[in-house]
PDB file of C-alpha atoms and ligand atoms in Angstrom:
ATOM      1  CA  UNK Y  30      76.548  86.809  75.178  1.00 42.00           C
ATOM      2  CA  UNK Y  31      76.517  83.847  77.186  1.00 47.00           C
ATOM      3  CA  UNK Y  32      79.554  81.723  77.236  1.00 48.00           C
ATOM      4  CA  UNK Y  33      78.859  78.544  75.304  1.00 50.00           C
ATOM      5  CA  UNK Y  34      80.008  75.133  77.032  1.00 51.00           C
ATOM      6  CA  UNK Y  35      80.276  71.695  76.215  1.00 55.00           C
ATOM      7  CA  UNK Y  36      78.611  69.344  79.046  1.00 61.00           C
ATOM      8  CA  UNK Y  37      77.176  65.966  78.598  1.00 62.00           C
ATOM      9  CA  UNK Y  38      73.765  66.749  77.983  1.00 66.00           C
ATOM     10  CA  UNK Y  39      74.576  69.198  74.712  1.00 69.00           C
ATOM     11  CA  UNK Y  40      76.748  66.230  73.620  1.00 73.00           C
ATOM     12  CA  UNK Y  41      73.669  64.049  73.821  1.00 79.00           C
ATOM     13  CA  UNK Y  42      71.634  66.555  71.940  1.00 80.00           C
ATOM     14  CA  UNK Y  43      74.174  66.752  69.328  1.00 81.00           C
ATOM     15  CA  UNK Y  44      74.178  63.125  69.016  1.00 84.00           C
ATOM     16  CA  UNK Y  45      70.625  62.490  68.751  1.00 84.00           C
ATOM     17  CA  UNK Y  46      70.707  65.087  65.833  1.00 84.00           C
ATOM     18  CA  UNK Y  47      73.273  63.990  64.096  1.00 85.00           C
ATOM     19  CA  UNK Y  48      72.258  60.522  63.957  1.00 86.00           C
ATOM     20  CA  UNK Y  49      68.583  61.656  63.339  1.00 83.00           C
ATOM     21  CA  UNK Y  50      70.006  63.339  60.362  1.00 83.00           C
ATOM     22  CA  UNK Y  51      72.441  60.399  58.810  1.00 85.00           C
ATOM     23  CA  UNK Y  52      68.911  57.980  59.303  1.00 83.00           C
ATOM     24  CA  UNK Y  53      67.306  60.975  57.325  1.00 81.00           C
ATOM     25  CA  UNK Y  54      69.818  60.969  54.218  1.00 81.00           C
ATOM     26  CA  UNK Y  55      69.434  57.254  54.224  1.00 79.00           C
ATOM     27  CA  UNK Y  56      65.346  57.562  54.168  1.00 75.00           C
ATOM     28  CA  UNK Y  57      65.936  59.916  51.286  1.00 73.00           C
ATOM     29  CA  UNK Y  58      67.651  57.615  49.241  1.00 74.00           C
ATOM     30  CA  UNK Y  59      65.464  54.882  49.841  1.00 68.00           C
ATOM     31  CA  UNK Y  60      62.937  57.673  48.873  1.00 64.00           C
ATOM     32  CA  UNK Y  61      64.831  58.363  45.517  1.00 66.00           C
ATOM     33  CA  UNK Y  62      64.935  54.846  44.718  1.00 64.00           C
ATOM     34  CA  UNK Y  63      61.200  53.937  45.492  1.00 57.00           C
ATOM     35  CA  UNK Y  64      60.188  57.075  43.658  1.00 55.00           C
ATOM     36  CA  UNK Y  65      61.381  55.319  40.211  1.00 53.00           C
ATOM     37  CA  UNK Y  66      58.789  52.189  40.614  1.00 54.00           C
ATOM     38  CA  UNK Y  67      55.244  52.685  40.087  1.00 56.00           C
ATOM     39  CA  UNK Y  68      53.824  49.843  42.139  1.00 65.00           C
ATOM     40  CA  UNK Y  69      51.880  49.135  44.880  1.00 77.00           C
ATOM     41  CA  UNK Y  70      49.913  52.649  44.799  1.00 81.00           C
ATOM     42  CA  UNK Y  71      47.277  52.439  47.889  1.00 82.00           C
ATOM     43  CA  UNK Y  72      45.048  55.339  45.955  1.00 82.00           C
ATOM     44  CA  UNK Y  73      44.322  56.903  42.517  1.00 83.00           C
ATOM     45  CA  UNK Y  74      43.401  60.296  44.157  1.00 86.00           C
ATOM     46  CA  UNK Y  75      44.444  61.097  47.508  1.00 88.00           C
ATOM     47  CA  UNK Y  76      43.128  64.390  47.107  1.00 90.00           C
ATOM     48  CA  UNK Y  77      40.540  64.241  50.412  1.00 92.00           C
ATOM     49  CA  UNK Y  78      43.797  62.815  52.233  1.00 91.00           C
ATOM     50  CA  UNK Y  79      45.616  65.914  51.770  1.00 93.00           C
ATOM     51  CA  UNK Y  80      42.456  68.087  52.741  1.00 95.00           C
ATOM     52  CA  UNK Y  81      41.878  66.534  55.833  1.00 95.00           C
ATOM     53  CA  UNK Y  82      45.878  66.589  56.734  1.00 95.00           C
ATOM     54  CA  UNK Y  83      45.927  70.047  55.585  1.00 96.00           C
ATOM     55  CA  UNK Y  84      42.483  70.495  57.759  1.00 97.00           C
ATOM     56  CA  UNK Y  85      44.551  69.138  60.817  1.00 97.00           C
ATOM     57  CA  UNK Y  86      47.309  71.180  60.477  1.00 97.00           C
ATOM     58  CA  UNK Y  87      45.603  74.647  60.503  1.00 98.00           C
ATOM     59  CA  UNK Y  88      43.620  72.686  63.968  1.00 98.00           C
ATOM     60  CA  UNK Y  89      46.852  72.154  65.611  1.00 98.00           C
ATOM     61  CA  UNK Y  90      48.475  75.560  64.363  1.00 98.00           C
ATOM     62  CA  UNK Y  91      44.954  77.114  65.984  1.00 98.00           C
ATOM     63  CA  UNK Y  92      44.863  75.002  69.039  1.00 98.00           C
ATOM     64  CA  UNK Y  93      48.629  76.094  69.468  1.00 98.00           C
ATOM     65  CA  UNK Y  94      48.103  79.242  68.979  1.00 98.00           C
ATOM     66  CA  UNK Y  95      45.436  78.818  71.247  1.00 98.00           C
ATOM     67  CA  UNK Y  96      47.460  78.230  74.114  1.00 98.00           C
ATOM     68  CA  UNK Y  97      49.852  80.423  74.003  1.00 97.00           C
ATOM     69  CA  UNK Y  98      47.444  83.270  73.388  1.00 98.00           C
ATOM     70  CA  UNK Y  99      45.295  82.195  76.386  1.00 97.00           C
ATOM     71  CA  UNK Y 100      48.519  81.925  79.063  1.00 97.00           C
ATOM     72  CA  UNK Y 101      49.346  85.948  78.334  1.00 97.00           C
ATOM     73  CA  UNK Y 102      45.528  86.600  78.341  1.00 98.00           C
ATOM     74  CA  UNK Y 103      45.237  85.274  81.964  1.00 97.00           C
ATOM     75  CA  UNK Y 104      48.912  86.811  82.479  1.00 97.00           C
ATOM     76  CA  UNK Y 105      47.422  90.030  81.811  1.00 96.00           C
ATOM     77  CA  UNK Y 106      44.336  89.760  83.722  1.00 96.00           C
ATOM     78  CA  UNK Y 107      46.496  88.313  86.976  1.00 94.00           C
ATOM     79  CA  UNK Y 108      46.477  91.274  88.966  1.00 90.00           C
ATOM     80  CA  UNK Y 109      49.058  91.665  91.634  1.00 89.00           C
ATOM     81  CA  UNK Y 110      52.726  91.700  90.960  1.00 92.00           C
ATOM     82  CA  UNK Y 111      53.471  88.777  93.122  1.00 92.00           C
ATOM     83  CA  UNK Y 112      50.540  86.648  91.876  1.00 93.00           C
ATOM     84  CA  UNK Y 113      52.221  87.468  88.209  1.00 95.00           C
ATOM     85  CA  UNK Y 114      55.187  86.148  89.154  1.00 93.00           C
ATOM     86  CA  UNK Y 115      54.468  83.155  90.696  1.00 92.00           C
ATOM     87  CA  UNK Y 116      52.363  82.665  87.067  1.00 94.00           C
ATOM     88  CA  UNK Y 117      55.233  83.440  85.145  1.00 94.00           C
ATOM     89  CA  UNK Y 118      57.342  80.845  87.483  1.00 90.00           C
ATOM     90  CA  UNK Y 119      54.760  78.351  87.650  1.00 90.00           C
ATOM     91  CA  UNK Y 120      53.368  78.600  83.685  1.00 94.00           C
ATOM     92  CA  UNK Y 121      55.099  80.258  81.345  1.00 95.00           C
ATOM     93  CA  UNK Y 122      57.257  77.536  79.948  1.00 94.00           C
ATOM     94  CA  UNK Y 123      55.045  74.898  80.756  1.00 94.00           C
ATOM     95  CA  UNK Y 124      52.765  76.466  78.441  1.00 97.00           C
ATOM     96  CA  UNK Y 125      54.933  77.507  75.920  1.00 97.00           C
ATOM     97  CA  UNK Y 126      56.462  74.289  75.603  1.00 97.00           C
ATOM     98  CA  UNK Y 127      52.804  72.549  75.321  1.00 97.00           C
ATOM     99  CA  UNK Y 128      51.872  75.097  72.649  1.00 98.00           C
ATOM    100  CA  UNK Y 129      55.469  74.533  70.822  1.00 97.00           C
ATOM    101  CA  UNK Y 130      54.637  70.844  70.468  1.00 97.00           C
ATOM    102  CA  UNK Y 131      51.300  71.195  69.063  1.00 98.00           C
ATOM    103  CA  UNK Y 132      52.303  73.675  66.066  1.00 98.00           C
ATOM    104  CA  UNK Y 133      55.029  70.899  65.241  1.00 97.00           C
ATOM    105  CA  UNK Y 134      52.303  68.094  64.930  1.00 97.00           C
ATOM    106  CA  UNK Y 135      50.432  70.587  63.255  1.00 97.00           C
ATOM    107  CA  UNK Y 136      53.739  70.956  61.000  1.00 97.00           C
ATOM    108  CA  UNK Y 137      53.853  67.131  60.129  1.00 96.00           C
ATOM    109  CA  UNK Y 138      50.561  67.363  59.247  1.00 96.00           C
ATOM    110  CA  UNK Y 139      50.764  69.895  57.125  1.00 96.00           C
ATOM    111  CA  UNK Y 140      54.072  68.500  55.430  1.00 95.00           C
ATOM    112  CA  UNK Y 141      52.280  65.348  54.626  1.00 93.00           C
ATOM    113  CA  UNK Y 142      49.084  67.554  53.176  1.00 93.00           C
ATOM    114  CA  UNK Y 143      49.918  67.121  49.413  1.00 91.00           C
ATOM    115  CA  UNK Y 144      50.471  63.803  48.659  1.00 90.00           C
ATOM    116  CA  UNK Y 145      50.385  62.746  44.817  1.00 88.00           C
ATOM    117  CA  UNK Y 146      52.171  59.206  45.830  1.00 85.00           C
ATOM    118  CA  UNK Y 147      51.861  56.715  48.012  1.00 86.00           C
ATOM    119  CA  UNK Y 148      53.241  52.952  48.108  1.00 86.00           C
ATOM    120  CA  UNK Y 149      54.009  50.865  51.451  1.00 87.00           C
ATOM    121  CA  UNK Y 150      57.718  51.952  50.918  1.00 86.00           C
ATOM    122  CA  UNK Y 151      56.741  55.560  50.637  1.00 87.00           C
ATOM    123  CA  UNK Y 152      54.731  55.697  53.344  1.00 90.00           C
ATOM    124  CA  UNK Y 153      57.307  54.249  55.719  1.00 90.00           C
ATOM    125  CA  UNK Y 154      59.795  56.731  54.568  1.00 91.00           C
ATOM    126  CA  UNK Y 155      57.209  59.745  54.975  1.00 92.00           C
ATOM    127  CA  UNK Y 156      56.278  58.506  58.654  1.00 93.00           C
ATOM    128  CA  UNK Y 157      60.076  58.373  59.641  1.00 94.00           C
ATOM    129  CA  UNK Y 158      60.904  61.499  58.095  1.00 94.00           C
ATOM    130  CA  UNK Y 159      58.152  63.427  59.454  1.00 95.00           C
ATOM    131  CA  UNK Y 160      58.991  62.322  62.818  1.00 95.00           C
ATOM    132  CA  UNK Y 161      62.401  62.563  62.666  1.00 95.00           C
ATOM    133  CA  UNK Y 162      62.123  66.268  61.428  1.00 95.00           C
ATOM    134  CA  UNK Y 163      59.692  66.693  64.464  1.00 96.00           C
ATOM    135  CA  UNK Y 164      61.665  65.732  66.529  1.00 96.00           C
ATOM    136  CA  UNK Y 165      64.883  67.832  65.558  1.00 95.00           C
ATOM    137  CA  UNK Y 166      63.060  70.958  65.785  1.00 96.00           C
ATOM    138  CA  UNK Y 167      61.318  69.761  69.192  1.00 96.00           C
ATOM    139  CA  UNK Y 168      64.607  69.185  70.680  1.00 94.00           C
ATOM    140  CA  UNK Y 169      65.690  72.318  69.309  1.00 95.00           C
ATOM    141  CA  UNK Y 170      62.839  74.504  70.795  1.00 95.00           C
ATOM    142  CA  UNK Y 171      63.178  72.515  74.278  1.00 93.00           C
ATOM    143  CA  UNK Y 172      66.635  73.334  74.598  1.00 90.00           C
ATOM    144  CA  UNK Y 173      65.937  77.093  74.046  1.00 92.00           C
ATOM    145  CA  UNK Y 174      63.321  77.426  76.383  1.00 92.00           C
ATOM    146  CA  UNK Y 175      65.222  75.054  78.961  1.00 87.00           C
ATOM    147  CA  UNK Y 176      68.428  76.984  78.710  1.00 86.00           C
ATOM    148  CA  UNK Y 177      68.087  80.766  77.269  1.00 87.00           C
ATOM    149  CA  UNK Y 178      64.648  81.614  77.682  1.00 91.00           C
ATOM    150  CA  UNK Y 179      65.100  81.400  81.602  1.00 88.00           C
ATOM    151  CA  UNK Y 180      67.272  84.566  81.120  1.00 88.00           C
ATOM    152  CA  UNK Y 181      64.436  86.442  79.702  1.00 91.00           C
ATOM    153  CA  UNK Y 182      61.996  84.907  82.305  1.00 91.00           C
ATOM    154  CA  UNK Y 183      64.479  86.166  85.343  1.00 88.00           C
ATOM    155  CA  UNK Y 184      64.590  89.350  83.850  1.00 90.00           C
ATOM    156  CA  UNK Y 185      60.705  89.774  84.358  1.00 94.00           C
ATOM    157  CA  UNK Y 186      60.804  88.344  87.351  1.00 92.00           C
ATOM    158  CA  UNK Y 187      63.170  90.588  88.880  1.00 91.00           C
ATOM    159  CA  UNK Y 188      61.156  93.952  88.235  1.00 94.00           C
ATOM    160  CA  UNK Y 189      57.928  91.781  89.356  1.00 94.00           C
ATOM    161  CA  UNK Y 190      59.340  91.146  92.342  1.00 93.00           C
ATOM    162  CA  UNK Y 191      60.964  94.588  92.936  1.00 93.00           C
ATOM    163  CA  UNK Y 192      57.775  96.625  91.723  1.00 93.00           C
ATOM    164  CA  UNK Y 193      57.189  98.994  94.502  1.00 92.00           C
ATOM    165  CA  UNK Y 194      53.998  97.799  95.793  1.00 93.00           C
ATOM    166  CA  UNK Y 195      51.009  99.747  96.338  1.00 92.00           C
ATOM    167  CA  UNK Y 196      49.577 100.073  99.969  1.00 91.00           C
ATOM    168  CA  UNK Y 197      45.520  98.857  99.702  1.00 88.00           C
ATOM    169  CA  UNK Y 198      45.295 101.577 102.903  1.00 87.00           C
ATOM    170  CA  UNK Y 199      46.603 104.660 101.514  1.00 90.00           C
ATOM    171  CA  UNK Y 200      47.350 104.066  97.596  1.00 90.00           C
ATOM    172  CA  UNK Y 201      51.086 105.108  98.210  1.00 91.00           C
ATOM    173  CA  UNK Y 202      54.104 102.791  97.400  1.00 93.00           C
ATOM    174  CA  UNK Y 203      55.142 100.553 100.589  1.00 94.00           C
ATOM    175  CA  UNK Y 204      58.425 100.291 101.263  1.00 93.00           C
ATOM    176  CA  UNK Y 205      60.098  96.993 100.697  1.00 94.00           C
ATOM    177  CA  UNK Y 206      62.270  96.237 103.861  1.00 93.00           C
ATOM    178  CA  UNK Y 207      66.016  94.912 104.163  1.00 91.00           C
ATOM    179  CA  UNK Y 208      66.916  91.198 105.766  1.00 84.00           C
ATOM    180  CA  UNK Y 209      67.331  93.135 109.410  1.00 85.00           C
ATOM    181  CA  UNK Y 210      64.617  95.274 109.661  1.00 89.00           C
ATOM    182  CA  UNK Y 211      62.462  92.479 108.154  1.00 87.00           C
ATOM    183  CA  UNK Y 212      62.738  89.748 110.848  1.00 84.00           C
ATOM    184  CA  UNK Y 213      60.697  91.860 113.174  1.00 86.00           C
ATOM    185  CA  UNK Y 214      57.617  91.219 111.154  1.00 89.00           C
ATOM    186  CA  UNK Y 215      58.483  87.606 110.763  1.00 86.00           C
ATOM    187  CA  UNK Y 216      57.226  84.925 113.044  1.00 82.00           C
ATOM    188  CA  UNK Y 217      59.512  82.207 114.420  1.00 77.00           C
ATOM    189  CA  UNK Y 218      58.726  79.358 111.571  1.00 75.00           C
ATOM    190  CA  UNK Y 219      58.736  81.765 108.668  1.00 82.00           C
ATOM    191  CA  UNK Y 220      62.428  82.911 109.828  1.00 78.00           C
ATOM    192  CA  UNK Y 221      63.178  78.994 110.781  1.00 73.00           C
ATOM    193  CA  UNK Y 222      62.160  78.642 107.042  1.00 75.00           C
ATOM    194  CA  UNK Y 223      64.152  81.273 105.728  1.00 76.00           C
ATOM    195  CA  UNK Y 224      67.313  79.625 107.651  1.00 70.00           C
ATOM    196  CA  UNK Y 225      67.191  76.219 106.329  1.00 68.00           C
ATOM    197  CA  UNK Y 226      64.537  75.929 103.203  1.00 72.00           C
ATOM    198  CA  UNK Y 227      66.169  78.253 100.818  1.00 71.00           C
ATOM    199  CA  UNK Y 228      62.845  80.441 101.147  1.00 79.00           C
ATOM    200  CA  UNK Y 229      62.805  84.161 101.005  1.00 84.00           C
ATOM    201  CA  UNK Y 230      60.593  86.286 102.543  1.00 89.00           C
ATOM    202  CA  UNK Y 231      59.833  90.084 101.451  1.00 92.00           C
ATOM    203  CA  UNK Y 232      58.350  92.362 103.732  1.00 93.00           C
ATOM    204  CA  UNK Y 233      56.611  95.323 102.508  1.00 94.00           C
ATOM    205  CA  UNK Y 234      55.931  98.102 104.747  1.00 92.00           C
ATOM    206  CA  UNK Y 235      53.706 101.596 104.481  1.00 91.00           C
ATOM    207  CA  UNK Y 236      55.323 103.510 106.462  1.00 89.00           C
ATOM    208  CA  UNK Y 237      52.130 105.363 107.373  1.00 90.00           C
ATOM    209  CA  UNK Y 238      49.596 102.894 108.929  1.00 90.00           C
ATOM    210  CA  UNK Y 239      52.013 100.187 109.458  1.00 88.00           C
ATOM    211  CA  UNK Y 240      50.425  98.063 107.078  1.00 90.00           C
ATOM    212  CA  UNK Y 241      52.522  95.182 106.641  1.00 91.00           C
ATOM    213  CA  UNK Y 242      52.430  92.728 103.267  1.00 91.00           C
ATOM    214  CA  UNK Y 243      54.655  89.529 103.406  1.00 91.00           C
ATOM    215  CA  UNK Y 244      55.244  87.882 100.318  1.00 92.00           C
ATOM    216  CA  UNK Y 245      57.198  84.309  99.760  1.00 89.00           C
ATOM    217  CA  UNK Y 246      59.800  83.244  97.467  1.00 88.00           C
ATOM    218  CA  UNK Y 247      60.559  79.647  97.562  1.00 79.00           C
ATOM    219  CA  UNK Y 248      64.384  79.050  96.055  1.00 69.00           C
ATOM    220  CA  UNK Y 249      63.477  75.319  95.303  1.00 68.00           C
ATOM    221  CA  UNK Y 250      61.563  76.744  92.484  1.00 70.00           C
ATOM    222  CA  UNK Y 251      63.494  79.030  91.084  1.00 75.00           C
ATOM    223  CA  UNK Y 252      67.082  78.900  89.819  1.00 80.00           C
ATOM    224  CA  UNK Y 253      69.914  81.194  90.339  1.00 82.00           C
ATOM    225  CA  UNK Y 254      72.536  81.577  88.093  1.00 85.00           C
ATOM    226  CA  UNK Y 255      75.497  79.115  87.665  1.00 88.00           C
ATOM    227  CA  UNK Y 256      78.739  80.210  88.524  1.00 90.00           C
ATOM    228  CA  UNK Y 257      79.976  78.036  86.085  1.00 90.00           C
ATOM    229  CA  UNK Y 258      78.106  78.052  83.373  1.00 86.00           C
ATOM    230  CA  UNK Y 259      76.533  81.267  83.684  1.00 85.00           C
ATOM    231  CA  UNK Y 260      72.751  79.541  82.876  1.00 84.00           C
ATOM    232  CA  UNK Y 261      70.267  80.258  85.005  1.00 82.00           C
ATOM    233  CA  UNK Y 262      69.560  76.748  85.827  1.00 83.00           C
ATOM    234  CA  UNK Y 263      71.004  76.327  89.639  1.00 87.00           C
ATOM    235  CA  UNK Y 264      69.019  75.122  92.175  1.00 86.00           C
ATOM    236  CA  UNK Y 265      69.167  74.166  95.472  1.00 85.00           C
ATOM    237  CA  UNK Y 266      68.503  70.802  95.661  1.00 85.00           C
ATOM    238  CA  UNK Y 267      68.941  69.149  99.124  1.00 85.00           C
ATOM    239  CA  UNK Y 268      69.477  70.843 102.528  1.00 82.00           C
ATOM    240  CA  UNK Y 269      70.465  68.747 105.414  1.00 83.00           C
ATOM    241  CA  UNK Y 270      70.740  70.267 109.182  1.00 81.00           C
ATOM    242  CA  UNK Y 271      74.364  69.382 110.594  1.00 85.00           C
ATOM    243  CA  UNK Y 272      73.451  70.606 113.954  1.00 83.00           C
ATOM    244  CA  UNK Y 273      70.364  71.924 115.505  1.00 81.00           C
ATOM    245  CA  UNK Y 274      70.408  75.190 117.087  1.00 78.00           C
ATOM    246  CA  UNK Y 275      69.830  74.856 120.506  1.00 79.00           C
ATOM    247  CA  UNK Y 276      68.812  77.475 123.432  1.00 79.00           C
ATOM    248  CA  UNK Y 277      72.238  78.294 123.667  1.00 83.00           C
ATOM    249  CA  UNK Y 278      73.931  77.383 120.500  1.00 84.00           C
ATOM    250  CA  UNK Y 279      74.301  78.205 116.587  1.00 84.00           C
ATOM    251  CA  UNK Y 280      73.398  75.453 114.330  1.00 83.00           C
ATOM    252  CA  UNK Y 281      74.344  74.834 110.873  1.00 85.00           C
ATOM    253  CA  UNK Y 282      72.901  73.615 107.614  1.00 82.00           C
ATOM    254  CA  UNK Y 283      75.106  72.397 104.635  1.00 87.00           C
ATOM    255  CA  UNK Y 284      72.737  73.459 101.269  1.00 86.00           C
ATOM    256  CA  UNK Y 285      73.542  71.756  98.221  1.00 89.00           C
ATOM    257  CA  UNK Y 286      73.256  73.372  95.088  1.00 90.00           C
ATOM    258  CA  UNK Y 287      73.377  71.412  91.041  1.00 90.00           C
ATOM    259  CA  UNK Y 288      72.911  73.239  87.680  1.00 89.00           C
ATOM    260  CA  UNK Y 289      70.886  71.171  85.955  1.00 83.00           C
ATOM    261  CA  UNK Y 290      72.661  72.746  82.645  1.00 84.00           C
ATOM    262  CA  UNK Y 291      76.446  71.834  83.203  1.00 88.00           C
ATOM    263  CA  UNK Y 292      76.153  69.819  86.548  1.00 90.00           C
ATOM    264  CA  UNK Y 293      77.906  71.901  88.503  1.00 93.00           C
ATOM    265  CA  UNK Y 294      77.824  70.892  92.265  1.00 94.00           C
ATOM    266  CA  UNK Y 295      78.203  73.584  95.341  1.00 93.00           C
ATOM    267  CA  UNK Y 296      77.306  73.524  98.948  1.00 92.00           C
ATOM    268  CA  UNK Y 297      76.629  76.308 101.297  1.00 88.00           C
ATOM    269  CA  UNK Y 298      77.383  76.075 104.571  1.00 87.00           C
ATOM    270  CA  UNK Y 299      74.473  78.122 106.685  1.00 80.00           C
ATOM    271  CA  UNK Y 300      74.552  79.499 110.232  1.00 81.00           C
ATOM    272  CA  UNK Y 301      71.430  78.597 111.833  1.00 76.00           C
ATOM    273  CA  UNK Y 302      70.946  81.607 114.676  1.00 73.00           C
ATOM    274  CA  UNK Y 303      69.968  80.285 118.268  1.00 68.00           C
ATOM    275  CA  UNK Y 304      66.560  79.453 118.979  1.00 60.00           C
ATOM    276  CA  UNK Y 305      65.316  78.763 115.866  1.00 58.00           C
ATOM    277  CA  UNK Y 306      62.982  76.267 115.554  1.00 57.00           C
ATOM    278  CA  UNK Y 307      63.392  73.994 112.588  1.00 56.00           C
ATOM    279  CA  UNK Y 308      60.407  73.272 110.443  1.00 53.00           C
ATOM    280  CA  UNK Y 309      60.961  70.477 109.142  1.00 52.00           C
ATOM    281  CA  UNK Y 310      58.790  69.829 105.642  1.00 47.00           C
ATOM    282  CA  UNK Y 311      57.626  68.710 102.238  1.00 42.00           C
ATOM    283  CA  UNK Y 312      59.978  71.510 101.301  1.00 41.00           C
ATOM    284  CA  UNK Y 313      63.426  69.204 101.068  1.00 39.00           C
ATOM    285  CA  UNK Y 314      61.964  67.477  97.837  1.00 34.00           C
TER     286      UNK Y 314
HETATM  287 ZN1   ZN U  20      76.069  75.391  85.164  1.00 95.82          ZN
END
């Protein structure tokens, strides 16, 4: 189980809750009390209001489900285990989330879908409290995907990106070379890159015709772990050169890491070898 922390950010969370909940016991009484009074009624029926919220809802809930269905259709047709995981990377919460907030405005709707009452009062109160209930369970939902669904994501991503990969030449599994015998097959920027942008390179090999399939990781888009807080929400987030490598000489880049769950700050200090030539790029955002 992961270690649960305090940080600023949960505080915030928990205040916005709480206080959406104390404005919610005071919309309830103000409920109670209006519910006594029989003025001011906008309707006598609202019976085709409630079938055309109701008619809303099950949109939304389909247009939700929708989405969600469609992002693991065109998961599962993404051939390729490298394409999947950049999809995974690029989509999956994205998507998720997206889908998440349409079944809750599908929920409101659907909470508001059998109305037998309806005064100025009342309808203020049933506007706040819908979206103050909305809003609880979208903060909720964001906060799981932002913080513990990552785990389940890395997981994934780890066998994607590990999945022995099939040679187009001779159908046989390639084999996936280390850091040394990999910098053979990579050219002078794409090792420059590895150096200083916090991109990884993975070099698969068949052994038997040579064949040779590079495939790139970029660490700006994906998290690592933090050592603090254990989330997998740490990212590198600047990397500035101290000293060029020259002909002769190392150089060295500081990289600095934050978790954007607890804050944490680290930096790296990197050796840059001799000779490299530093790209620099769009990729220090
Ligand atoms: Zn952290």
């Amino acid at each position: 189980m992961i270690p649960y922390k305090t940080n600023p950010k949960n505080l915030t969370t928990m205040r916005f809750i709480n206080t959406m909940a104390l404005l919610l016991l005071f919309a309830s009484s103000a409920f109670a009390q209006e519910s006594t009074e029989e003025t001011g009624e906008f309707l006598k029926d609202y019976g085709p209001l409630n079938a055309m919220a109701q008619n809303i809802a099950l949109i939304c809930w389909a247009v939700g489900l929708l989405i969600a269905l469609g992002y693991y259709v065109k998961l599962s047709t993404t051939k390729g285990s490298k394409e999947k995981y950049d999809f995974i990377n690029k989509y999956e919460i994205k998507s998720l989330w997206i889908a998440v907030i349409v079944l809750i405005i599908g929920g409101c709707f659907f909470a508001n879908a059998s109305i037998t009452h309806l005064t100025p009062v009342y309808l203020g109160v049933r506007i706040f409290v819908t979206a103050a209930m909305g809003l609880i369970v979208a903060v909720i939902i964001q906060n799981l995907l932002k913080f513990y669904y990552p785990f389940y994501i890395e997981k994934r991503l780890k066998v994607l990106r590990y999945m022995p990969r099939v040679s187009p030449k001779t159908g046989k599994a390639m084999k996936l070379l280390s850091e040394e015998e990999e910098d053979a097959y990579l050219d002078e920027g794409m090792q420059a890159e590895e150096n200083v942008f916090s991109v990884d390179y993975d070099v698969w090999k068949d052994e038997e015709t040579g064949y040779i399939q590079i495939e790139k990781y970029s660490g700006h888009l994906h998290a690592l772990q933090c050592p603090e807080c254990n989330y997998q929400t740490f990212k590198v987030v600047k990397e500035e050169i101290i000293k060029q490598p020259t002909d002769t000489e190392e150089g060295e880049i500081n990289k600095h890491y934050l978790c954007g769950y607890c804050g944490y700050k680290a930096k790296k200090s990197v050796v840059l070898k001799m000779q490299t030539k530093v790209i620099q790029s769009a990729a220090t955002a």
